[in-house]
CSV table of C-alpha atoms in Angstrom, one decimal:
chain,number,residue,atom,x,y,z
A,28,MET,CA,63.9,297.6,258.6
A,29,THR,CA,66.7,298.2,256.9
A,30,ALA,CA,68.8,296.6,254.4
A,31,LEU,CA,70.9,294.3,255.5
A,32,ASP,CA,74.1,296.6,256.0
A,33,LEU,CA,77.3,296.3,253.3
A,34,SER,CA,79.7,295.2,255.8
A,35,SER,CA,77.8,292.3,256.6
A,36,PRO,CA,79.3,288.9,255.8
A,37,VAL,CA,76.3,286.7,253.4
A,38,ALA,CA,77.4,283.1,253.3
A,39,VAL,CA,75.7,280.9,250.2
A,40,VAL,CA,75.2,277.5,251.1
A,41,GLY,CA,75.6,274.9,248.0
A,42,THR,CA,77.7,275.9,245.6
A,43,GLY,CA,76.1,275.0,242.1
A,44,THR,CA,74.9,276.5,239.8
A,45,MET,CA,72.4,278.4,241.4
A,46,GLY,CA,74.9,279.5,244.3
A,47,GLN,CA,77.8,280.2,242.5
A,48,GLY,CA,75.6,283.4,241.1
A,49,ILE,CA,73.3,284.4,243.8
A,50,ALA,CA,76.8,284.5,245.9
A,51,GLN,CA,78.2,286.6,242.8
A,52,VAL,CA,75.1,289.0,243.0
A,53,ALA,CA,76.1,289.9,246.6
A,54,LEU,CA,79.2,290.1,246.2
A,55,VAL,CA,79.0,292.1,243.2
A,56,ALA,CA,76.4,294.8,245.5
A,57,GLY,CA,79.5,294.9,248.0
A,58,HIS,CA,78.9,292.2,251.2
A,59,PRO,CA,81.6,290.3,252.3
A,60,VAL,CA,81.1,286.4,251.3
A,61,ARG,CA,81.3,283.2,252.5
A,62,LEU,CA,81.1,280.1,250.1
A,63,TYR,CA,79.9,276.3,251.9
A,64,ASP,CA,80.1,273.0,250.4
A,65,ALA,CA,79.8,269.7,252.2
A,66,VAL,CA,81.5,268.5,249.2
A,67,GLN,CA,85.4,268.9,249.9
A,68,GLY,CA,86.7,271.4,247.3
A,69,ARG,CA,83.7,272.8,245.3
A,70,ALA,CA,83.3,275.6,247.8
A,71,ALA,CA,87.4,276.8,246.1
A,72,GLU,CA,86.4,275.2,243.2
A,73,ALA,CA,83.7,278.1,243.1
A,74,ALA,CA,85.8,280.5,244.4
A,75,ASP,CA,87.7,280.6,241.2
A,76,ALA,CA,84.8,280.0,239.0
A,77,ILE,CA,83.6,283.3,240.3
A,78,GLY,CA,86.6,285.1,239.7
A,79,ALA,CA,87.3,283.8,236.3
A,80,ARG,CA,83.1,285.8,235.9
A,81,LEU,CA,84.4,288.5,237.4
A,82,ASP,CA,87.4,288.5,234.9
A,83,ARG,CA,84.8,288.3,231.9
A,84,LEU,CA,83.1,291.3,233.5
A,85,VAL,CA,85.4,293.6,233.6
A,86,GLU,CA,86.4,292.9,229.8
A,87,LYS,CA,83.0,293.4,228.7
A,88,GLY,CA,83.5,296.5,230.6
A,89,ARG,CA,80.4,296.0,233.9
A,90,LEU,CA,82.9,296.1,236.2
A,91,THR,CA,86.3,297.8,236.7
A,92,GLY,CA,89.7,296.4,237.9
A,93,ALA,CA,90.0,297.5,241.0
A,94,GLU,CA,86.1,296.6,241.8
A,95,ARG,CA,87.2,292.5,240.5
A,96,ASP,CA,90.3,292.5,243.0
A,97,ALA,CA,88.2,294.0,245.6
A,98,ALA,CA,85.6,292.1,245.1
A,99,ARG,CA,87.9,289.2,245.2
A,100,ALA,CA,89.4,290.3,248.4
A,101,ARG,CA,85.3,289.9,249.8
A,102,LEU,CA,85.0,285.9,248.4
A,103,THR,CA,85.8,283.1,251.5
A,104,PRO,CA,85.9,279.5,250.3
A,105,ALA,CA,84.8,278.3,253.9
A,106,GLY,CA,85.8,274.8,254.7
A,107,GLN,CA,83.3,274.2,258.2
A,108,LEU,CA,80.0,275.2,258.5
A,109,ALA,CA,80.6,276.8,262.0
A,110,ASP,CA,82.9,279.3,259.7
A,111,LEU,CA,79.2,281.0,259.1
A,112,ALA,CA,79.3,282.3,261.8
A,113,GLY,CA,78.3,286.6,262.2
A,114,CYS,CA,76.8,286.3,258.9
A,115,GLY,CA,74.3,288.8,258.4
A,116,LEU,CA,72.4,286.3,256.0
A,117,VAL,CA,72.5,282.9,254.6
A,118,VAL,CA,71.1,281.2,251.8
A,119,GLU,CA,70.9,277.8,251.1
A,120,ALA,CA,71.2,276.3,247.4
A,121,VAL,CA,71.0,273.0,248.0
A,122,VAL,CA,69.1,269.7,246.8
A,123,GLU,CA,65.9,269.8,246.5
A,124,ARG,CA,65.0,267.7,249.7
A,125,LEU,CA,63.4,268.8,251.7
A,126,ASP,CA,65.3,266.5,255.4
A,127,VAL,CA,68.0,268.1,253.8
A,128,LYS,CA,67.3,271.8,254.1
A,129,GLN,CA,66.1,270.6,256.7
A,130,GLU,CA,68.7,269.4,257.9
A,131,LEU,CA,70.9,272.3,257.2
A,132,PHE,CA,69.2,274.7,258.9
A,133,ARG,CA,68.8,273.2,262.3
A,134,ALA,CA,72.7,273.3,262.2
A,135,LEU,CA,72.8,276.7,261.0
A,136,GLU,CA,70.9,277.1,263.8
A,137,ASP,CA,74.2,276.1,266.8
A,138,VAL,CA,75.8,278.1,264.7
A,139,VAL,CA,75.2,282.3,263.7
A,140,GLY,CA,73.8,284.9,265.9
A,141,ASP,CA,70.3,285.2,266.1
A,142,ASP,CA,69.8,288.4,264.2
A,143,CYS,CA,71.3,286.5,261.0
A,144,LEU,CA,69.1,286.3,258.6
A,145,LEU,CA,67.9,282.8,257.2
A,146,ALA,CA,66.8,281.6,253.5
A,147,THR,CA,66.1,278.9,251.0
A,148,ASN,CA,66.3,279.8,247.4
A,149,THR,CA,64.4,276.3,246.6
A,150,SER,CA,61.7,276.7,244.0
A,151,SER,CA,59.3,273.3,244.6
A,152,LEU,CA,59.2,273.5,247.7
A,153,SER,CA,57.2,274.8,250.9
A,154,VAL,CA,58.5,277.2,253.0
A,155,THR,CA,56.9,276.7,256.4
A,156,ALA,CA,57.5,272.9,255.9
A,157,ILE,CA,61.8,273.7,255.5
A,158,ALA,CA,60.9,275.8,259.0
A,159,GLY,CA,58.9,273.8,260.3
A,160,GLY,CA,61.7,272.1,262.3
A,161,LEU,CA,63.3,276.1,264.1
A,162,ALA,CA,63.7,277.5,267.0
A,163,SER,CA,63.4,280.3,265.2
A,164,PRO,CA,60.6,280.0,262.5
A,165,GLY,CA,59.9,284.1,262.3
A,166,ARG,CA,63.6,285.1,260.2
A,167,PHE,CA,63.5,282.4,258.1
A,168,VAL,CA,62.4,283.6,254.4
A,169,GLY,CA,62.4,282.3,250.9
A,170,LEU,CA,64.4,283.6,248.5
A,171,HIS,CA,63.7,282.3,245.2
A,172,PHE,CA,66.4,283.3,242.6
A,173,PHE,CA,66.1,283.0,238.8
A,174,ASN,CA,68.8,281.4,236.8
A,175,PRO,CA,71.1,282.0,235.5
A,176,ALA,CA,71.0,284.7,239.2
A,177,PRO,CA,73.0,287.7,237.8
A,178,LEU,CA,71.0,288.6,234.8
A,179,LEU,CA,67.8,287.7,235.6
A,180,PRO,CA,66.0,290.5,238.2
A,181,LEU,CA,63.2,288.6,239.6
A,182,VAL,CA,63.2,287.4,242.9
A,183,GLU,CA,61.0,286.0,244.5
A,184,VAL,CA,60.8,287.2,248.8
A,185,VAL,CA,58.6,283.9,250.6
A,186,SER,CA,57.4,284.3,254.3
A,187,GLY,CA,56.2,280.8,255.4
A,188,PHE,CA,53.7,280.5,257.6
A,189,ALA,CA,55.7,281.7,260.8
A,190,THR,CA,58.5,284.2,258.8
A,191,ASP,CA,58.2,288.1,260.7
A,192,VAL,CA,56.8,290.7,258.8
A,193,SER,CA,60.2,292.5,259.6
A,194,SER,CA,62.1,289.3,257.9
A,195,ALA,CA,60.4,290.2,255.3
A,196,THR,CA,61.2,292.7,254.7
A,197,ARG,CA,64.2,293.0,255.4
A,198,ALA,CA,64.9,290.3,252.7
A,199,TYR,CA,62.8,292.8,249.4
A,200,LYS,CA,65.1,295.5,250.9
A,201,THR,CA,68.2,293.8,250.5
A,202,ALA,CA,67.3,291.4,246.9
A,203,ARG,CA,66.1,295.2,245.9
A,204,ALA,CA,69.9,296.8,247.2
A,205,TRP,CA,71.5,294.2,245.3
A,206,GLY,CA,69.7,295.4,242.2
A,207,LYS,CA,67.0,292.9,242.1
A,208,THR,CA,63.8,293.3,241.6
A,209,PRO,CA,61.4,291.7,244.6
A,210,VAL,CA,58.4,290.6,244.8
A,211,ALA,CA,56.4,289.8,248.1
A,212,CYS,CA,54.7,285.7,247.9
A,213,ALA,CA,52.9,284.1,250.6
A,214,ASP,CA,54.1,280.4,250.7
A,215,THR,CA,52.4,278.8,248.9
A,216,PRO,CA,53.1,276.1,246.3
A,217,GLY,CA,55.1,277.3,243.3
A,218,PHE,CA,55.2,280.7,244.3
A,219,ILE,CA,54.6,283.3,241.6
A,220,VAL,CA,55.6,281.6,238.7
A,221,ASN,CA,56.2,278.6,238.6
A,222,ARG,CA,51.9,278.0,240.0
A,223,ILE,CA,50.4,280.3,237.4
A,224,ALA,CA,52.9,279.3,234.2
A,225,ARG,CA,52.3,276.0,233.9
A,226,PRO,CA,49.4,276.3,232.4
A,227,PHE,CA,51.6,277.4,229.4
A,228,TYR,CA,52.9,274.2,229.9
A,229,ALA,CA,50.8,271.8,230.0
A,230,GLU,CA,48.3,273.7,227.0
A,231,ALA,CA,51.2,273.3,224.8
A,232,LEU,CA,51.0,269.4,225.5
A,233,ALA,CA,47.7,269.3,225.3
A,234,VAL,CA,47.0,270.4,221.7
A,235,TYR,CA,49.8,268.2,221.0
A,236,GLU,CA,48.3,264.8,222.7
A,237,ASP,CA,44.8,265.5,220.7
A,238,GLN,CA,47.0,265.3,217.9
A,239,GLY,CA,45.8,269.0,217.4
A,240,ALA,CA,49.9,270.8,216.2
A,241,ASP,CA,53.3,269.6,216.4
A,242,PRO,CA,55.9,270.9,219.0
A,243,ALA,CA,57.5,273.1,215.6
A,244,THR,CA,54.3,274.5,215.0
A,245,ILE,CA,53.0,275.2,218.6
A,246,ASP,CA,55.8,277.3,219.3
A,247,ALA,CA,55.5,279.3,216.1
A,248,VAL,CA,52.2,280.5,217.0
A,249,LEU,CA,53.1,281.1,220.8
A,250,ARG,CA,56.0,283.4,219.9
A,251,GLU,CA,54.8,284.8,216.5
A,252,SER,CA,50.7,285.5,217.5
A,253,GLY,CA,51.1,285.1,221.1
A,254,GLY,CA,54.0,286.9,222.0
A,255,PHE,CA,56.1,284.9,223.9
A,256,ARG,CA,59.5,284.7,223.7
A,257,MET,CA,60.5,280.5,223.4
A,258,GLY,CA,57.5,278.2,222.5
A,259,ALA,CA,56.9,275.3,225.6
A,260,PHE,CA,58.4,273.1,224.1
A,261,GLU,CA,61.7,274.9,223.4
A,262,LEU,CA,61.6,276.3,226.7
A,263,THR,CA,61.2,273.2,228.5
A,264,ASP,CA,64.3,271.4,226.1
A,265,LEU,CA,66.0,274.4,227.4
A,266,ILE,CA,65.0,274.3,231.3
A,267,GLY,CA,64.9,270.3,230.9
A,268,GLN,CA,62.4,268.0,230.6
A,269,ASP,CA,63.5,266.2,234.1
A,270,VAL,CA,63.2,269.5,235.6
A,271,ASN,CA,59.6,271.2,234.3
A,272,GLU,CA,58.2,267.4,234.8
A,273,SER,CA,59.1,267.5,238.8
A,274,VAL,CA,58.3,271.2,239.0
A,275,THR,CA,55.1,270.3,237.4
A,276,HIS,CA,54.6,267.3,239.7
A,277,SER,CA,55.6,268.7,242.7
A,278,VAL,CA,52.7,271.8,242.2
A,279,TRP,CA,50.4,268.7,241.1
A,280,GLN,CA,50.8,266.7,244.1
A,281,ALA,CA,50.9,270.0,246.7
A,282,PHE,CA,47.3,271.4,245.6
A,283,PHE,CA,46.6,267.8,246.2
A,284,GLN,CA,46.5,265.9,243.0
A,285,ASP,CA,44.7,268.9,241.1
A,286,VAL,CA,42.8,268.0,237.4
A,287,ARG,CA,43.9,271.8,236.7
A,288,PHE,CA,47.7,271.3,237.4
A,289,THR,CA,48.2,267.7,236.2
A,290,PRO,CA,51.7,266.4,234.4
A,291,SER,CA,51.4,265.6,231.2
A,292,LEU,CA,51.9,261.7,229.8
A,293,ALA,CA,53.7,262.4,226.2
A,294,GLN,CA,56.5,264.7,229.1
A,295,ARG,CA,56.8,261.2,231.2
A,296,ARG,CA,57.5,259.3,228.3
A,297,LEU,CA,59.9,261.8,226.9
A,298,VAL,CA,61.6,261.8,230.5
A,299,GLU,CA,61.8,258.3,230.5
A,300,SER,CA,63.2,257.9,227.7
A,301,GLY,CA,66.0,260.0,228.4
A,302,ARG,CA,65.5,262.7,225.9
A,303,LEU,CA,65.8,265.2,228.5
A,304,GLY,CA,66.3,268.4,225.9
A,305,ARG,CA,69.6,270.6,224.8
A,306,LYS,CA,71.3,268.6,228.3
A,307,SER,CA,71.1,266.1,226.5
A,308,GLY,CA,71.4,266.6,223.1
A,309,GLN,CA,67.4,265.2,222.4
A,310,GLY,CA,64.2,266.2,223.8
A,311,TRP,CA,61.0,267.5,221.4
A,312,TYR,CA,63.6,268.3,219.6
A,313,ASP,CA,67.6,267.1,218.1
A,314,TYR,CA,70.5,269.2,218.7
A,315,ARG,CA,73.2,267.1,218.0
A,316,GLU,CA,75.6,267.6,215.3
A,317,GLY,CA,74.0,267.8,212.2
A,318,ALA,CA,70.1,267.4,213.4
A,319,GLU,CA,67.9,269.8,211.1
A,320,ARG,CA,65.4,272.0,212.8
A,321,PRO,CA,62.0,271.3,212.0
A,322,GLU,CA,59.9,273.5,210.1
A,323,PRO,CA,56.1,274.8,211.6
A,324,HIS,CA,53.5,274.1,209.6
A,325,THR,CA,52.6,276.8,206.7
A,326,ALA,CA,49.7,276.7,204.3
A,327,GLU,CA,50.1,277.7,200.5
A,328,PRO,CA,49.4,281.2,199.4
A,329,ALA,CA,46.0,281.3,199.0
A,330,GLU,CA,44.3,283.8,197.2
A,331,ARG,CA,42.7,287.0,198.9
A,332,PRO,CA,39.0,286.9,199.6
A,333,ALA,CA,37.2,290.1,197.7
A,334,TYR,CA,35.4,290.7,200.5
A,335,VAL,CA,34.3,290.3,204.0
A,336,VAL,CA,31.5,290.8,206.2
A,337,ALA,CA,32.0,291.9,209.6
A,338,GLU,CA,29.2,290.8,212.2
A,339,GLY,CA,30.0,293.3,215.9
A,340,GLY,CA,33.3,294.3,217.0
A,341,LEU,CA,35.2,290.8,216.6
A,342,GLY,CA,35.6,291.6,220.6
A,343,PRO,CA,40.3,291.3,221.5
A,344,ALA,CA,40.7,291.3,217.8
A,345,ALA,CA,39.3,294.0,216.5
A,346,GLU,CA,42.2,295.6,215.6
A,347,VAL,CA,41.7,292.7,212.4
A,348,LEU,CA,39.0,295.0,211.0
A,349,ALA,CA,41.8,297.8,210.8
A,350,LEU,CA,44.3,295.9,209.0
A,351,ILE,CA,41.7,293.8,206.2
A,352,ARG,CA,40.9,297.9,205.2
A,353,GLU,CA,44.9,298.7,205.1
A,354,ALA,CA,45.1,295.8,203.0
A,355,GLY,CA,42.9,296.7,200.9
A,356,ILE,CA,39.7,294.3,201.2
A,357,GLU,CA,36.4,295.4,201.6
A,358,VAL,CA,35.1,294.8,204.3
A,359,ARG,CA,31.1,295.3,204.4
A,360,GLU,CA,28.9,295.9,207.8
A,361,TYR,CA,26.5,294.0,208.8
A,362,GLY,CA,23.6,294.9,207.8
A,363,GLU,CA,24.0,296.1,204.2
A,364,ASP,CA,22.6,294.2,201.3
A,365,ASN,CA,25.4,290.8,201.7
A,366,GLY,CA,23.1,288.2,201.2
A,367,TYR,CA,23.5,286.5,205.1
A,368,ASP,CA,20.7,286.5,207.4
A,369,GLU,CA,21.6,284.3,210.4
A,370,ASP,CA,21.5,286.3,213.6
A,371,ASN,CA,24.2,289.2,214.6
A,372,GLY,CA,27.1,288.3,216.1
A,373,THR,CA,30.5,288.6,216.3
A,374,ARG,CA,32.6,287.3,213.3
A,375,LEU,CA,33.3,287.6,209.9
A,376,VAL,CA,31.8,286.5,206.7
A,377,LEU,CA,33.3,285.1,203.5
A,378,PRO,CA,32.0,285.5,200.7
A,379,SER,CA,31.8,281.4,200.7
A,380,GLY,CA,28.9,281.6,203.4
A,381,GLY,CA,31.5,280.6,205.8
A,382,GLN,CA,32.1,281.8,209.0
A,383,LEU,CA,35.8,283.1,210.4
A,384,VAL,CA,35.3,283.6,214.5
A,385,LEU,CA,37.8,284.2,217.0
A,386,ALA,CA,38.3,281.8,218.9
A,387,ASP,CA,36.5,281.4,222.1
A,388,GLY,CA,36.7,277.2,223.6
A,389,GLN,CA,34.3,276.3,221.1
A,390,THR,CA,35.3,273.7,218.2
A,391,SER,CA,34.4,274.0,214.8
A,392,VAL,CA,33.0,270.8,214.2
A,393,GLU,CA,30.0,272.4,216.9
A,394,TYR,CA,29.0,275.0,213.7
A,395,ARG,CA,28.6,274.5,209.7
A,396,ASP,CA,31.4,276.2,208.0
A,397,VAL,CA,33.1,277.9,210.7
A,398,VAL,CA,36.9,278.6,210.3
A,399,TYR,CA,38.6,279.5,213.7
A,400,PHE,CA,41.6,282.1,214.0
A,401,ASP,CA,43.3,282.2,217.6
A,402,LEU,CA,43.9,284.7,219.4
A,403,ALA,CA,47.6,287.0,219.1
A,404,PHE,CA,49.1,289.2,221.8
A,405,ASP,CA,49.0,292.7,218.8
A,406,TYR,CA,47.5,291.3,215.4
A,407,ARG,CA,48.8,294.4,213.5
A,408,ALA,CA,53.5,293.2,215.4
A,409,ALA,CA,51.8,289.1,214.7
A,410,THR,CA,54.1,287.5,212.3
A,411,ARG,CA,51.9,283.9,212.0
A,412,VAL,CA,48.2,284.1,213.0
A,413,ALA,CA,46.5,280.2,213.8
A,414,LEU,CA,43.2,278.5,212.1
A,415,ALA,CA,41.5,275.7,212.2
A,416,ALA,CA,38.4,274.0,210.8
A,417,ALA,CA,36.6,270.6,211.4
A,418,ARG,CA,37.0,268.3,208.4
A,419,SER,CA,33.1,269.1,207.6
A,420,THR,CA,34.1,272.6,206.9
A,421,SER,CA,34.3,273.6,203.1
A,422,PRO,CA,38.0,273.4,201.7
A,423,ARG,CA,36.5,276.4,199.7
A,424,THR,CA,35.7,278.3,203.0
A,425,VAL,CA,39.4,277.3,204.7
A,426,ALA,CA,40.9,278.7,201.7
A,427,GLU,CA,39.7,281.8,201.9
A,428,ALA,CA,40.2,282.5,205.4
A,429,THR,CA,44.3,281.9,204.8
A,430,GLY,CA,44.1,284.2,201.7
A,431,LEU,CA,42.8,287.0,204.1
A,432,PHE,CA,45.3,286.3,207.0
A,433,GLN,CA,48.2,286.4,203.4
A,434,ALA,CA,46.4,289.2,202.5
A,435,LEU,CA,46.8,291.0,206.0
A,436,GLY,CA,51.0,289.7,205.9
A,437,LYS,CA,50.9,287.1,208.1
A,438,LYS,CA,52.0,283.1,207.4
A,439,VAL,CA,49.1,280.8,208.6
A,440,SER,CA,49.4,277.7,210.5
A,441,VAL,CA,46.3,275.8,210.1
A,442,ILE,CA,45.8,273.4,213.0
A,443,GLY,CA,43.3,270.5,214.0
A,444,ASP,CA,40.5,271.5,215.6
A,445,VAL,CA,40.8,272.3,219.5
A,446,PRO,CA,38.7,273.4,222.0
A,447,GLY,CA,40.1,277.4,222.4
A,448,MET,CA,43.3,276.6,220.0
A,449,ILE,CA,46.1,277.3,220.8
A,450,VAL,CA,47.5,281.0,222.3
A,451,ALA,CA,43.8,281.6,223.6
A,452,ARG,CA,43.0,278.3,225.5
A,453,THR,CA,46.6,279.2,227.9
A,454,VAL,CA,46.5,283.0,227.7
A,455,ALA,CA,42.2,282.2,229.3
A,456,ARG,CA,44.2,279.5,232.1
A,457,LEU,CA,47.5,281.8,233.2
A,458,VAL,CA,44.8,285.2,233.6
A,459,ASP,CA,42.4,282.6,235.8
A,460,LEU,CA,45.3,281.2,237.6
A,461,ALA,CA,47.1,284.7,238.1
A,462,VAL,CA,43.3,286.4,239.1
A,463,GLU,CA,42.9,283.4,241.8
A,464,ALA,CA,46.0,283.8,243.6
A,465,VAL,CA,45.9,287.7,243.7
A,466,ALA,CA,42.3,286.6,245.5
A,467,GLN,CA,43.5,284.4,247.9
A,468,GLY,CA,46.6,286.7,248.8
A,469,VAL,CA,49.6,284.9,247.5
A,470,ALA,CA,50.5,288.4,246.4
A,471,THR,CA,49.4,291.5,244.5
A,472,GLU,CA,48.1,292.6,240.9
A,473,GLU,CA,50.8,294.2,240.9
A,474,ASP,CA,53.6,291.7,242.0
A,475,VAL,CA,51.7,288.8,239.8
A,476,ASP,CA,52.2,291.1,237.0
A,477,THR,CA,55.8,292.1,237.5
A,478,ALA,CA,57.2,288.6,238.5
A,479,MET,CA,55.1,286.8,235.2
A,480,ARG,CA,56.6,289.0,232.8
A,481,LEU,CA,60.5,289.3,234.4
A,482,GLY,CA,60.5,285.7,235.9
A,483,VAL,CA,59.5,283.8,232.4
A,484,ASN,CA,59.4,286.4,230.4
A,485,TYR,CA,55.5,287.0,228.9
A,486,PRO,CA,54.9,289.9,226.0
A,487,LEU,CA,52.0,290.9,229.3
A,488,GLY,CA,51.2,290.3,232.9
A,489,PRO,CA,48.1,287.9,233.1
A,490,LEU,CA,45.9,290.6,235.0
A,491,GLU,CA,47.6,293.3,232.3
A,492,TRP,CA,46.4,291.4,229.5
A,493,SER,CA,42.9,290.0,231.0
A,494,ARG,CA,42.1,293.8,231.3
A,495,HIS,CA,43.3,294.7,227.4
A,496,LEU,CA,41.2,291.0,226.6
A,497,GLY,CA,38.0,292.4,228.4
A,498,GLY,CA,37.2,291.4,231.8
A,499,GLY,CA,34.9,288.1,231.6
A,500,TRP,CA,36.9,286.8,228.1
A,501,ALA,CA,38.7,283.9,229.6
A,502,CYS,CA,36.1,283.8,231.9
A,503,SER,CA,33.3,282.9,229.0
A,504,VAL,CA,36.3,280.3,226.6
A,505,LEU,CA,37.0,278.7,230.4
A,506,ASP,CA,33.7,278.4,230.1
A,507,ASN,CA,33.8,277.0,227.2
A,508,LEU,CA,36.1,275.0,227.3
A,509,HIS,CA,35.2,273.5,230.9
A,510,GLU,CA,32.0,272.4,228.2
A,511,CYS,CA,33.8,270.6,225.8
A,512,ALA,CA,35.9,268.3,227.4
A,513,PRO,CA,34.2,268.1,231.3
A,514,SER,CA,37.0,266.6,233.3
A,515,GLY,CA,37.7,270.2,235.9
A,516,ARG,CA,40.6,270.6,234.1
A,517,TYR,CA,38.7,274.1,233.0
A,518,ALA,CA,37.0,274.6,235.2
A,519,HIS,CA,37.5,278.6,236.2
A,520,SER,CA,38.3,279.9,240.3
A,521,LEU,CA,35.6,281.1,241.8
A,522,ALA,CA,38.2,284.2,242.1
A,523,LEU,CA,37.6,284.4,238.1
A,524,HIS,CA,33.8,284.6,238.2
A,525,ARG,CA,33.8,287.2,240.4
A,526,HIS,CA,36.1,289.5,238.6
A,527,ALA,CA,34.5,288.1,235.5
A,528,TYR,CA,31.2,290.0,237.1
A,529,ALA,CA,33.6,293.0,238.5
A,530,ALA,CA,34.3,293.8,235.6
A,531,ASP,CA,31.7,293.8,233.1
A,532,GLN,CA,30.0,296.1,236.4
A,533,GLN,CA,32.5,298.6,235.7
A,534,GLU,CA,31.9,298.9,232.2
A,535,GLY,CA,28.2,299.3,232.6
A,536,THR,CA,27.0,295.5,230.8
A,537,PRO,CA,24.1,293.7,232.8
A,538,SER,CA,25.5,291.4,234.9
């Protein structure tokens, strides 16, 4: 099965932002494109808007004038649905209502030929359900583009329960011929990206709701330590709080209210107040003229410790030991005459006798004089590190931990004593959902990682991140989180349990 021939017309139904973007992609790829909208006159307006964007591409040197003129000549507003007869592919981008989409595709079946591929750009509805009333559901697929469609490379090619392999293959190859990076996906709530990405938003909101940190600090830690392009609060402001909450609610309902996908009360209050993000002028941040962006909490300078005692290799944070040595701070190995006589573990002991431990899903209050430090994507490149301490932790230990990371050139944010901190709990849950999706046949490991890198700009795909951290890391963190908060939210999947054991066996660790 080959990609759709360039001579075959492509129709786009729905001429909002996404519909226009998809039409532009098909147009620039070389297809004749027909635009249809149920509201009279909107298709012509959309054609004019696409033409203006083609002009800008010429100004930027991405199209020649001749290519623009040829593309414009291939673009036709359609006055009625019957004008879509003869198209080889119809992509729908109308309102996210199941009944509306079902009615549209039933009408399209009476118009287009038997060999026409039918596709929905839905982001939250079941592809199987949309195709449920069709006479020929085998030719129906999901083609989920990401906004803005002309710029973002990812397309999720979703096979419904009745989708023929040949239809999915043609859609996949067509997306690739259009210069996109397609990933194959089974029909599941949220597909790949919107299913696996839920914890990125949910855990930031949970830390905020538990008074662990304010939005500006959480966002700064996710960016500057976690390596994410944007923090969760600024990203949901960009997406639109109503849109982001709606997707979360849809996935939660589709999974029969699985507690792991439970929506946030804090976000609900924000939506109810009309603070929808950038588009309304206010969200988690204030975007009105003259408003100032709040600064993240950053600790005042503290004195560096003279030495640390290393117990174990710090696991995923091993790079921290190298950075400490490079900063000229003495690293004493456990077993030297250091006056510390606790059981061996994976931690740093500070001159105060307090311990500095990598976030593991537990809280500082469970131990005597412990400061946790958060996971970082790359400790060498990170510009900020978060610390967490209980109220009972000695001020001297907190100061020494702060001074240590400041000596490594890092800004320090001291947050509340929340289990798993910010980055660690987020990454652990992303890994869990990714491993589960692969185990359930939603997509391959490669496609999951590709989708999360390209769809939401993660620094690593979750499965690649899991290999970097060690197979059992996420499982252990979630076990500890579940013990701290046994609501079921942090109960990891059976797939992650198996994944951890398989990784341990490959690494030669006894199980």
